[in-house]
Short mmCIF file of C-alpha atoms and ligand atoms in Angstrom, two decimals:
data_model
loop_
_atom_site.label_atom_id
_atom_site.label_comp_id
_atom_site.label_asym_id
_atom_site.label_seq_id
_atom_site.Cartn_x
_atom_site.Cartn_y
_atom_site.Cartn_z
CA MET A 1 -139.67 4.86 59.32
CA LYS A 2 -139.77 7.78 61.75
CA ARG A 3 -143.15 9.15 60.71
CA SER A 4 -144.76 5.70 60.69
CA GLN A 5 -143.37 5.06 64.17
CA ALA A 6 -144.75 8.36 65.46
CA LEU A 7 -148.10 7.74 63.74
CA PHE A 8 -148.29 4.20 65.16
CA LYS A 9 -147.62 5.53 68.67
CA ARG A 10 -150.36 8.16 68.21
CA ALA A 11 -152.76 5.64 66.68
CA GLN A 12 -152.45 3.33 69.67
CA LEU A 13 -153.68 6.11 71.96
CA ARG A 14 -157.10 6.08 70.29
CA ILE A 15 -157.47 2.85 68.26
CA PRO A 16 -157.21 -0.71 69.68
CA GLY A 17 -153.73 -1.90 68.62
CA GLY A 18 -153.45 1.24 66.49
CA VAL A 19 -155.27 -0.43 63.60
CA ASN A 20 -158.75 -0.96 62.26
CA SER A 21 -158.11 -4.58 61.37
CA PRO A 22 -155.81 -6.79 63.49
CA VAL A 23 -153.50 -8.26 60.81
CA ARG A 24 -152.33 -4.72 59.92
CA ALA A 25 -150.63 -4.33 63.32
CA PHE A 26 -147.65 -6.54 62.32
CA ARG A 27 -147.99 -8.55 65.56
CA SER A 28 -147.34 -11.77 63.66
CA VAL A 29 -144.08 -10.49 62.07
CA GLY A 30 -143.08 -7.88 64.68
CA GLY A 31 -141.96 -4.31 64.10
CA THR A 32 -143.83 -1.14 63.13
CA PRO A 33 -146.30 -1.22 60.25
CA PRO A 34 -145.54 1.39 57.58
CA PHE A 35 -148.39 3.92 57.45
CA ILE A 36 -149.28 4.03 53.77
CA GLN A 37 -149.81 7.47 52.31
CA ARG A 38 -150.67 6.69 48.67
CA GLY A 39 -150.62 4.05 45.98
CA LYS A 40 -150.28 4.05 42.19
CA GLY A 41 -150.25 0.90 40.07
CA ALA A 42 -148.23 -1.81 41.82
CA THR A 43 -146.50 0.66 44.19
CA VAL A 44 -147.41 2.12 47.57
CA TRP A 45 -145.51 4.85 49.45
CA ASP A 46 -145.36 5.13 53.25
CA ALA A 47 -145.43 8.26 55.42
CA ASP A 48 -141.61 8.43 55.25
CA GLY A 49 -141.62 8.39 51.46
CA ASN A 50 -140.40 4.79 51.11
CA ALA A 51 -141.73 3.01 48.01
CA TYR A 52 -142.79 -0.65 48.04
CA VAL A 53 -143.86 -3.13 45.39
CA ASP A 54 -147.21 -4.09 46.91
CA TYR A 55 -148.30 -7.76 46.99
CA VAL A 56 -151.06 -7.19 49.57
CA GLY A 57 -153.25 -5.03 47.31
CA SER A 58 -155.54 -4.25 50.25
CA TRP A 59 -155.84 -8.06 50.78
CA GLY A 60 -157.08 -8.74 47.25
CA PRO A 61 -159.38 -5.93 45.98
CA LEU A 62 -156.73 -3.95 44.03
CA ILE A 63 -156.53 -6.43 41.14
CA ALA A 64 -156.16 -3.52 38.67
CA GLY A 65 -153.50 -1.80 40.79
CA HIS A 66 -153.79 1.30 42.97
CA ALA A 67 -155.66 4.39 41.71
CA HIS A 68 -156.41 2.95 38.26
CA PRO A 69 -157.60 5.98 36.22
CA ASP A 70 -160.79 4.20 35.06
CA VAL A 71 -161.73 3.35 38.65
CA VAL A 72 -160.87 6.78 40.09
CA LYS A 73 -162.89 8.48 37.32
CA ALA A 74 -165.90 6.22 37.93
CA VAL A 75 -165.78 7.02 41.66
CA GLN A 76 -165.47 10.78 41.03
CA GLN A 77 -168.39 10.80 38.57
CA ALA A 78 -170.59 8.75 40.91
CA ALA A 79 -169.71 10.93 43.91
CA GLU A 80 -170.63 14.09 41.99
CA ARG A 81 -174.13 12.62 41.52
CA GLY A 82 -174.50 11.97 45.25
CA LEU A 83 -172.87 9.57 47.70
CA SER A 84 -175.85 7.50 48.83
CA PHE A 85 -179.63 7.50 48.53
CA GLY A 86 -180.96 4.53 50.47
CA ALA A 87 -183.07 3.86 47.40
CA PRO A 88 -182.67 1.50 44.45
CA THR A 89 -180.36 2.71 41.68
CA GLU A 90 -179.71 1.50 38.12
CA ALA A 91 -176.05 0.77 38.92
CA GLU A 92 -177.06 -1.93 41.41
CA VAL A 93 -179.15 -3.64 38.72
CA GLU A 94 -176.16 -3.45 36.35
CA MET A 95 -173.90 -4.99 39.02
CA ALA A 96 -176.34 -7.84 39.76
CA GLU A 97 -176.71 -8.56 36.02
CA LEU A 98 -172.92 -8.45 35.47
CA LEU A 99 -172.22 -10.77 38.41
CA ALA A 100 -174.84 -13.24 37.12
CA LYS A 101 -173.23 -13.11 33.66
CA LEU A 102 -169.70 -13.70 35.00
CA VAL A 103 -170.73 -16.31 37.61
CA PRO A 104 -173.75 -18.18 36.15
CA SER A 105 -174.66 -19.86 39.48
CA LEU A 106 -175.70 -16.42 40.76
CA GLU A 107 -179.37 -16.52 39.68
CA HIS A 108 -180.19 -13.87 42.32
CA VAL A 109 -177.76 -11.47 44.02
CA ARG A 110 -177.97 -9.25 47.12
CA LEU A 111 -175.28 -6.56 47.60
CA VAL A 112 -173.89 -5.87 51.08
CA ASN A 113 -170.93 -3.89 52.47
CA SER A 114 -168.32 -6.53 53.31
CA GLY A 115 -167.36 -10.18 53.01
CA THR A 116 -168.40 -10.69 56.64
CA GLU A 117 -171.89 -9.43 55.92
CA ALA A 118 -172.07 -11.71 52.90
CA THR A 119 -171.08 -14.88 54.79
CA MET A 120 -173.21 -13.97 57.81
CA THR A 121 -176.20 -13.62 55.48
CA ALA A 122 -175.37 -16.85 53.62
CA ILE A 123 -175.41 -18.82 56.88
CA ARG A 124 -178.69 -17.24 57.98
CA VAL A 125 -180.48 -17.81 54.66
CA ALA A 126 -179.21 -21.40 54.49
CA ARG A 127 -180.58 -22.03 57.97
CA GLY A 128 -183.85 -20.30 57.04
CA HIS A 129 -184.13 -22.30 53.83
CA THR A 130 -183.46 -25.71 55.42
CA GLY A 131 -184.92 -25.14 58.88
CA ARG A 132 -181.73 -26.70 60.26
CA SER A 133 -179.07 -25.16 62.57
CA LYS A 134 -175.76 -26.96 62.13
CA ILE A 135 -173.10 -25.66 59.77
CA VAL A 136 -169.78 -27.19 58.70
CA LYS A 137 -166.62 -25.13 58.21
CA PHE A 138 -162.94 -26.05 57.90
CA GLU A 139 -159.96 -25.39 60.19
CA GLY A 140 -157.82 -22.62 58.74
CA CYS A 141 -160.58 -21.15 56.60
CA TYR A 142 -161.64 -17.61 57.52
CA HIS A 143 -165.02 -16.29 56.52
CA GLY A 144 -165.10 -12.93 58.32
CA HIS A 145 -166.00 -12.27 61.92
CA ALA A 146 -169.66 -13.33 62.31
CA ASP A 147 -170.13 -15.24 65.61
CA ALA A 148 -171.09 -18.55 63.98
CA LEU A 149 -167.83 -18.54 62.00
CA LEU A 150 -165.40 -17.62 64.81
CA VAL A 151 -165.28 -21.26 65.86
CA LYS A 152 -162.45 -23.76 66.10
CA ALA A 153 -162.48 -27.52 66.01
CA GLY A 154 -163.90 -29.30 69.02
CA SER A 155 -161.92 -32.11 70.66
CA GLY A 156 -162.92 -34.68 68.02
CA ALA A 157 -163.98 -34.26 64.41
CA LEU A 158 -167.61 -34.96 65.24
CA THR A 159 -167.73 -32.96 68.46
CA LEU A 160 -169.25 -29.53 68.21
CA GLY A 161 -167.14 -26.42 67.77
CA GLN A 162 -165.70 -24.21 70.47
CA PRO A 163 -165.47 -20.40 70.23
CA SER A 164 -162.21 -19.16 68.67
CA SER A 165 -162.90 -15.66 70.01
CA ALA A 166 -163.98 -14.26 73.34
CA GLY A 167 -167.54 -12.99 73.24
CA VAL A 168 -168.87 -15.85 71.10
CA PRO A 169 -171.35 -17.81 73.24
CA ALA A 170 -170.61 -21.55 73.52
CA ALA A 171 -174.21 -22.16 72.44
CA VAL A 172 -173.56 -20.42 69.12
CA ALA A 173 -170.28 -22.26 68.54
CA ALA A 174 -171.96 -25.57 69.35
CA ASP A 175 -173.86 -25.43 66.06
CA THR A 176 -170.66 -25.20 64.03
CA LEU A 177 -168.72 -28.37 63.16
CA VAL A 178 -165.09 -27.78 62.19
CA LEU A 179 -163.36 -30.37 59.97
CA ASP A 180 -159.93 -30.61 58.37
CA TYR A 181 -159.64 -28.91 54.98
CA ASN A 182 -159.09 -31.46 52.16
CA ASP A 183 -160.24 -34.37 54.37
CA ALA A 184 -163.06 -35.74 52.20
CA ALA A 185 -163.46 -38.86 54.37
CA ALA A 186 -164.18 -36.70 57.45
CA VAL A 187 -166.87 -34.87 55.46
CA GLU A 188 -168.49 -38.18 54.48
CA ARG A 189 -168.37 -39.45 58.08
CA THR A 190 -169.92 -36.21 59.38
CA PHE A 191 -172.78 -36.32 56.90
CA ALA A 192 -173.36 -40.02 57.59
CA ALA A 193 -173.68 -39.19 61.30
CA ALA A 194 -175.51 -35.83 61.19
CA GLY A 195 -176.52 -35.10 57.59
CA ALA A 196 -180.16 -34.42 58.43
CA GLU A 197 -179.14 -31.66 60.87
CA ILE A 198 -176.69 -29.82 58.59
CA ALA A 199 -177.99 -26.59 57.09
CA ALA A 200 -174.84 -25.73 55.16
CA VAL A 201 -171.19 -26.33 54.43
CA ILE A 202 -169.15 -23.15 53.97
CA VAL A 203 -165.73 -23.46 52.37
CA GLU A 204 -163.03 -21.39 50.72
CA PRO A 205 -162.88 -23.36 47.44
CA ALA A 206 -159.17 -22.46 47.35
CA ALA A 207 -158.10 -21.50 50.88
CA GLY A 208 -156.27 -18.18 51.24
CA ASN A 209 -156.43 -17.56 55.00
CA MET A 210 -154.00 -20.20 56.15
CA ASN A 211 -151.61 -19.12 53.40
CA LEU A 212 -152.69 -20.58 50.03
CA VAL A 213 -153.89 -24.20 50.25
CA LEU A 214 -155.44 -25.66 47.08
CA PRO A 215 -158.29 -28.20 47.13
CA ARG A 216 -157.17 -31.82 46.66
CA GLU A 217 -158.71 -33.74 43.75
CA GLY A 218 -162.14 -34.93 44.90
CA PHE A 219 -162.50 -32.68 47.96
CA LEU A 220 -164.89 -30.11 46.48
CA GLU A 221 -166.68 -32.89 44.59
CA THR A 222 -167.30 -34.66 47.93
CA LEU A 223 -168.74 -31.48 49.44
CA ARG A 224 -171.06 -31.11 46.46
CA ALA A 225 -172.21 -34.74 46.58
CA CYS A 226 -172.81 -34.78 50.37
CA CYS A 227 -174.74 -31.50 50.34
CA SER A 228 -176.90 -32.68 47.42
CA ALA A 229 -177.57 -36.08 49.02
CA HIS A 230 -178.58 -34.59 52.38
CA GLY A 231 -180.33 -31.37 51.29
CA ALA A 232 -177.64 -29.12 52.80
CA VAL A 233 -176.65 -25.82 51.15
CA LEU A 234 -173.11 -25.69 49.68
CA ILE A 235 -171.69 -22.20 50.17
CA PHE A 236 -168.52 -21.24 48.27
CA ASP A 237 -166.95 -18.32 50.08
CA GLU A 238 -165.33 -16.64 47.07
CA VAL A 239 -164.68 -13.31 48.79
CA MET A 240 -160.98 -13.87 48.03
CA THR A 241 -161.06 -16.30 45.08
CA GLY A 242 -163.81 -14.50 43.13
CA PHE A 243 -162.37 -13.02 39.90
CA ARG A 244 -158.95 -13.89 41.38
CA VAL A 245 -158.31 -17.60 40.66
CA ALA A 246 -160.28 -17.57 37.39
CA PRO A 247 -162.50 -15.07 35.55
CA GLY A 248 -165.55 -16.93 36.94
CA GLY A 249 -163.93 -17.68 40.33
CA ALA A 250 -162.97 -21.01 41.87
CA GLN A 251 -166.30 -22.54 40.83
CA GLN A 252 -165.24 -22.06 37.20
CA ARG A 253 -161.65 -23.21 37.86
CA TYR A 254 -162.73 -26.41 39.59
CA GLY A 255 -166.02 -26.95 37.74
CA ILE A 256 -168.23 -27.25 40.85
CA GLN A 257 -171.52 -25.38 41.16
CA PRO A 258 -172.32 -24.24 44.74
CA ASP A 259 -175.83 -23.37 45.91
CA LEU A 260 -174.71 -19.99 47.28
CA THR A 261 -171.60 -17.89 46.67
CA THR A 262 -170.26 -15.01 48.75
CA LEU A 263 -168.16 -12.31 47.11
CA GLY A 264 -166.24 -9.21 48.22
CA LYS A 265 -162.84 -7.55 47.66
CA VAL A 266 -162.42 -7.41 43.82
CA ILE A 267 -166.13 -6.65 43.21
CA GLY A 268 -165.68 -3.36 45.08
CA GLY A 269 -162.31 -2.51 43.52
CA GLY A 270 -161.14 -1.16 46.90
CA MET A 271 -164.46 0.29 48.06
CA PRO A 272 -166.68 -1.44 50.67
CA LEU A 273 -168.77 -3.96 48.70
CA GLY A 274 -169.77 -7.60 49.24
CA ALA A 275 -172.41 -9.83 47.70
CA ILE A 276 -174.27 -13.03 48.33
CA GLY A 277 -175.92 -14.86 45.43
CA GLY A 278 -177.04 -18.22 44.18
CA ARG A 279 -180.09 -20.38 43.59
CA ARG A 280 -183.25 -18.29 43.20
CA GLU A 281 -185.33 -20.56 45.46
CA ILE A 282 -182.87 -19.96 48.33
CA MET A 283 -182.25 -16.25 47.70
CA GLN A 284 -186.00 -15.59 47.57
CA LYS A 285 -186.14 -16.50 51.25
CA LEU A 286 -184.53 -13.08 51.90
CA ALA A 287 -186.65 -10.11 52.97
CA PRO A 288 -188.67 -8.46 51.56
CA LEU A 289 -189.76 -11.62 49.63
CA GLY A 290 -189.18 -14.20 52.33
CA PRO A 291 -188.86 -14.67 56.11
CA VAL A 292 -185.05 -14.31 56.43
CA TYR A 293 -184.26 -10.75 57.46
CA GLN A 294 -181.21 -8.91 56.14
CA ALA A 295 -180.68 -5.18 55.52
CA GLY A 296 -178.08 -2.39 55.23
CA THR A 297 -178.12 1.41 55.11
CA LEU A 298 -175.30 1.54 52.57
CA SER A 299 -175.89 -1.77 50.80
CA GLY A 300 -175.39 -1.30 47.05
CA ASN A 301 -173.82 2.10 47.67
CA PRO A 302 -173.60 3.88 44.28
CA VAL A 303 -169.97 5.03 44.72
CA ALA A 304 -168.79 1.56 45.78
CA VAL A 305 -170.77 -0.04 42.94
CA ALA A 306 -169.22 2.40 40.44
CA ALA A 307 -165.72 1.37 41.61
CA GLY A 308 -166.70 -2.29 41.36
CA LEU A 309 -168.24 -2.00 37.88
CA ALA A 310 -165.13 -0.19 36.58
CA THR A 311 -162.88 -2.87 38.09
CA LEU A 312 -164.93 -5.78 36.72
CA ARG A 313 -164.90 -4.17 33.26
CA LEU A 314 -161.07 -4.13 33.41
CA VAL A 315 -160.93 -7.76 34.58
CA GLN A 316 -163.03 -8.92 31.62
CA ALA A 317 -160.64 -7.49 29.01
CA PRO A 318 -159.39 -10.22 26.61
CA GLY A 319 -156.17 -11.81 27.90
CA TYR A 320 -156.34 -9.89 31.20
CA PHE A 321 -156.63 -12.96 33.34
CA ASP A 322 -153.97 -15.02 31.54
CA ALA A 323 -151.51 -12.15 31.96
CA LEU A 324 -152.36 -11.86 35.67
CA ALA A 325 -151.84 -15.61 36.19
CA ALA A 326 -148.56 -15.52 34.24
CA THR A 327 -147.26 -12.72 36.49
CA ALA A 328 -148.03 -14.71 39.64
CA GLN A 329 -146.40 -17.81 38.12
CA ARG A 330 -143.23 -15.92 37.15
CA LEU A 331 -143.01 -14.47 40.67
CA CYS A 332 -143.31 -17.92 42.29
CA GLU A 333 -140.77 -19.50 39.92
CA GLY A 334 -138.31 -16.66 40.48
CA LEU A 335 -138.59 -16.80 44.27
CA ALA A 336 -138.23 -20.59 44.34
CA ARG A 337 -135.14 -20.36 42.11
CA ALA A 338 -133.57 -17.69 44.37
CA ALA A 339 -134.24 -19.79 47.48
CA ARG A 340 -132.76 -22.91 45.84
CA GLU A 341 -129.59 -21.00 44.89
CA ALA A 342 -129.25 -19.89 48.53
CA GLY A 343 -129.95 -23.35 49.91
CA VAL A 344 -133.08 -22.23 51.76
CA GLY A 345 -136.02 -24.66 52.26
CA PHE A 346 -138.79 -22.84 50.43
CA SER A 347 -141.63 -23.45 47.98
CA ALA A 348 -144.24 -21.30 46.26
CA GLN A 349 -147.36 -21.81 44.17
CA SER A 350 -149.99 -19.68 42.49
CA ALA A 351 -153.61 -20.02 41.47
CA GLY A 352 -154.56 -17.34 38.98
CA GLY A 353 -153.62 -13.98 40.48
CA MET A 354 -153.01 -15.19 44.05
CA PHE A 355 -150.01 -17.01 45.45
CA GLY A 356 -148.56 -18.73 48.52
CA LEU A 357 -144.97 -18.62 49.82
CA TYR A 358 -143.90 -21.39 52.22
CA PHE A 359 -140.77 -22.03 54.24
CA ARG A 360 -141.05 -25.79 53.74
CA GLU A 361 -139.89 -27.97 50.80
CA THR A 362 -143.35 -28.42 49.22
CA PRO A 363 -146.61 -26.43 49.27
CA PRO A 364 -148.86 -27.53 52.19
CA ALA A 365 -152.10 -29.38 51.43
CA SER A 366 -153.61 -29.11 54.91
CA TYR A 367 -153.76 -26.88 57.97
CA ALA A 368 -151.40 -29.26 59.80
CA GLU A 369 -148.85 -28.98 56.97
CA VAL A 370 -149.15 -25.18 57.00
CA MET A 371 -148.27 -25.28 60.71
CA GLN A 372 -145.05 -27.11 59.81
CA CYS A 373 -143.79 -24.07 57.85
CA ASP A 374 -140.80 -22.23 59.40
CA ARG A 375 -142.54 -19.11 60.67
CA GLU A 376 -139.32 -17.58 62.04
CA ALA A 377 -137.71 -17.86 58.61
CA PHE A 378 -140.78 -16.24 57.04
CA ASN A 379 -140.62 -13.33 59.49
CA ARG A 380 -136.92 -12.72 58.75
CA PHE A 381 -137.65 -12.96 55.01
CA PHE A 382 -140.61 -10.59 55.35
CA HIS A 383 -138.54 -7.87 57.02
CA ALA A 384 -135.60 -8.28 54.65
CA MET A 385 -137.99 -7.86 51.72
CA LEU A 386 -139.69 -4.85 53.34
CA ALA A 387 -136.25 -3.23 53.78
CA GLY A 388 -135.66 -4.05 50.09
CA GLY A 389 -138.83 -2.22 49.06
CA VAL A 390 -141.16 -5.22 48.69
CA TYR A 391 -144.35 -5.45 50.76
CA PHE A 392 -145.67 -8.99 51.26
CA ALA A 393 -148.57 -9.85 53.58
CA PRO A 394 -147.31 -9.40 57.20
CA SER A 395 -148.14 -12.97 58.20
CA ALA A 396 -146.94 -16.47 57.29
CA TYR A 397 -150.60 -17.46 57.15
CA GLU A 398 -151.84 -15.15 54.40
CA ALA A 399 -151.93 -15.46 50.63
CA GLY A 400 -150.40 -12.81 48.35
CA PHE A 401 -151.84 -11.01 45.33
CA VAL A 402 -150.54 -9.60 42.06
CA SER A 403 -152.30 -6.99 39.93
CA SER A 404 -152.36 -6.12 36.24
CA ALA A 405 -150.00 -3.26 37.18
CA HIS A 406 -147.23 -5.68 38.26
CA GLY A 407 -144.80 -5.84 35.30
CA ALA A 408 -141.17 -6.69 34.57
CA PRO A 409 -139.70 -3.77 36.61
CA GLU A 410 -141.65 -4.82 39.72
CA LEU A 411 -140.66 -8.46 39.26
CA GLU A 412 -137.01 -7.50 38.79
CA ARG A 413 -137.02 -5.39 41.96
CA THR A 414 -138.72 -8.20 43.89
CA LEU A 415 -136.29 -10.92 42.77
CA LYS A 416 -133.27 -8.68 43.43
CA ALA A 417 -134.44 -8.11 47.02
CA ALA A 418 -135.25 -11.84 47.34
CA ALA A 419 -131.76 -12.90 46.27
CA ALA A 420 -130.30 -10.79 49.10
CA ALA A 421 -132.95 -11.92 51.60
CA PHE A 422 -132.45 -15.63 50.86
CA ALA A 423 -128.64 -15.24 50.88
CA ALA A 424 -128.89 -13.73 54.38
CA LEU A 425 -131.22 -16.56 55.46
CA GLY A 426 -128.93 -19.16 53.90
CA ALA A 427 -125.99 -17.69 55.78
CA GLY A 428 -128.01 -18.11 58.96
CA ALA A 429 -128.35 -14.39 59.47
P1 KE4 B 1 -164.34 -8.70 55.05
O1 KE4 B 1 -165.43 -8.63 56.09
O2 KE4 B 1 -162.96 -8.46 55.65
O3 KE4 B 1 -164.60 -7.81 53.82
O4 KE4 B 1 -164.31 -10.18 54.45
C1 KE4 B 1 -164.15 -11.26 55.31
C2 KE4 B 1 -163.64 -12.44 54.52
C3 KE4 B 1 -164.53 -13.43 54.14
N1 KE4 B 1 -164.13 -14.50 53.43
C4 KE4 B 1 -162.84 -14.64 53.04
C5 KE4 B 1 -162.44 -15.85 52.24
C6 KE4 B 1 -161.88 -13.66 53.39
O5 KE4 B 1 -160.59 -13.81 52.99
C7 KE4 B 1 -162.28 -12.54 54.15
C8 KE4 B 1 -161.29 -11.46 54.59
N2 KE4 B 1 -159.92 -11.69 54.30
C9 KE4 B 1 -158.94 -11.06 55.15
C10 KE4 B 1 -157.55 -11.44 54.61
N3 KE4 B 1 -157.10 -12.66 55.11
C11 KE4 B 1 -159.13 -9.57 55.21
C12 KE4 B 1 -157.98 -8.82 55.84
C13 KE4 B 1 -158.31 -8.33 57.21
O6 KE4 B 1 -158.99 -9.06 57.96
O7 KE4 B 1 -157.86 -7.20 57.51
#
């Protein structure tokens, strides 16, 4: 990885940590991150010419694989008509109508440039709509880097949050309550004690930022019931799960209708695009109609929207989603079988086109259980797989993603590398 090492050294002279997003720096797994030069389908190549089967997919957006011809053509054609106008365009109307068709709870939609902007706006419009300040989030869920969401649990479940990042004022964190994911009883207790002060609950309806943790039976239902009973806004952060765990997102998979939904990743197909949508009466609080301000120079950017529309057209093809889910399932079954044969404590599970790999006997159902996973074993596995030409997320606390470009050859290569990696782990290497 000589060129990547030289590039990483150079990058660190001018960019904090040498990266433009922290997880890319490999600090959780150690070593030098490969500098990726290009991607095609399920494969990416690094600056030294090494090929990898890619299960990061830019952290979810590349559901149709890298450089899909339909997406590249749509981007080229849009770019030739101009990159940005700062004026309304027909494509944005098409995107809003398509999102409302695919996710019926989206009566009104506002396009933004990232998942962070979408969740930041969702919190603000929920507070504007209810006139309340407190929000509830869950330990282990990540909703982007807006101040109000960079908060960790206070000393007790009902005590107010503390900043999880420097630079977030204690006063801002104090309005965020952090509960345990999947703990429905804690949600009920919190609403019983402070329901009238809660503007919103924001949740990853299937959590993908503490590795993959699925909602327990009744958890999302409890959130829905408590928010409805106390007039709080239920926000499903579907930036990762949207068009990933089901064609209509987690709200379709689990049959729960939120008041607001945030989207990102897949809807931009790899270009910067996010969205916030939901009940008309809440969304109409947004400027220019209502008193909640929100804006963006490049919001609804025509090139990004073109990439997103082309990607969403691909995702809607008959059988597309079932094939994607089957690929993720086959990957998980194959990895679990290889680990069992090597005597390594390991489990895996998938939800639609996303999956979790765990160095523990069973998939975790809470943040505490995720913390029981053998992180050292994951790191050794990660590097053995990277050396074998398979690129998983460089952290034990991230979910993985397949694309429609992942087929039998990619699976075969992955399971061959996994057999060697688990054998080495089993031998205590
Ligand atoms: P962005 O601002 O990164 O587009 O979206 C933030 C966000 C919001 N909500 C959820 C559920 C998310 O998963 C994310 C971003 N996900 C991470 C992956 N764990 C992005 C990768 C990164 O931070 O580099």
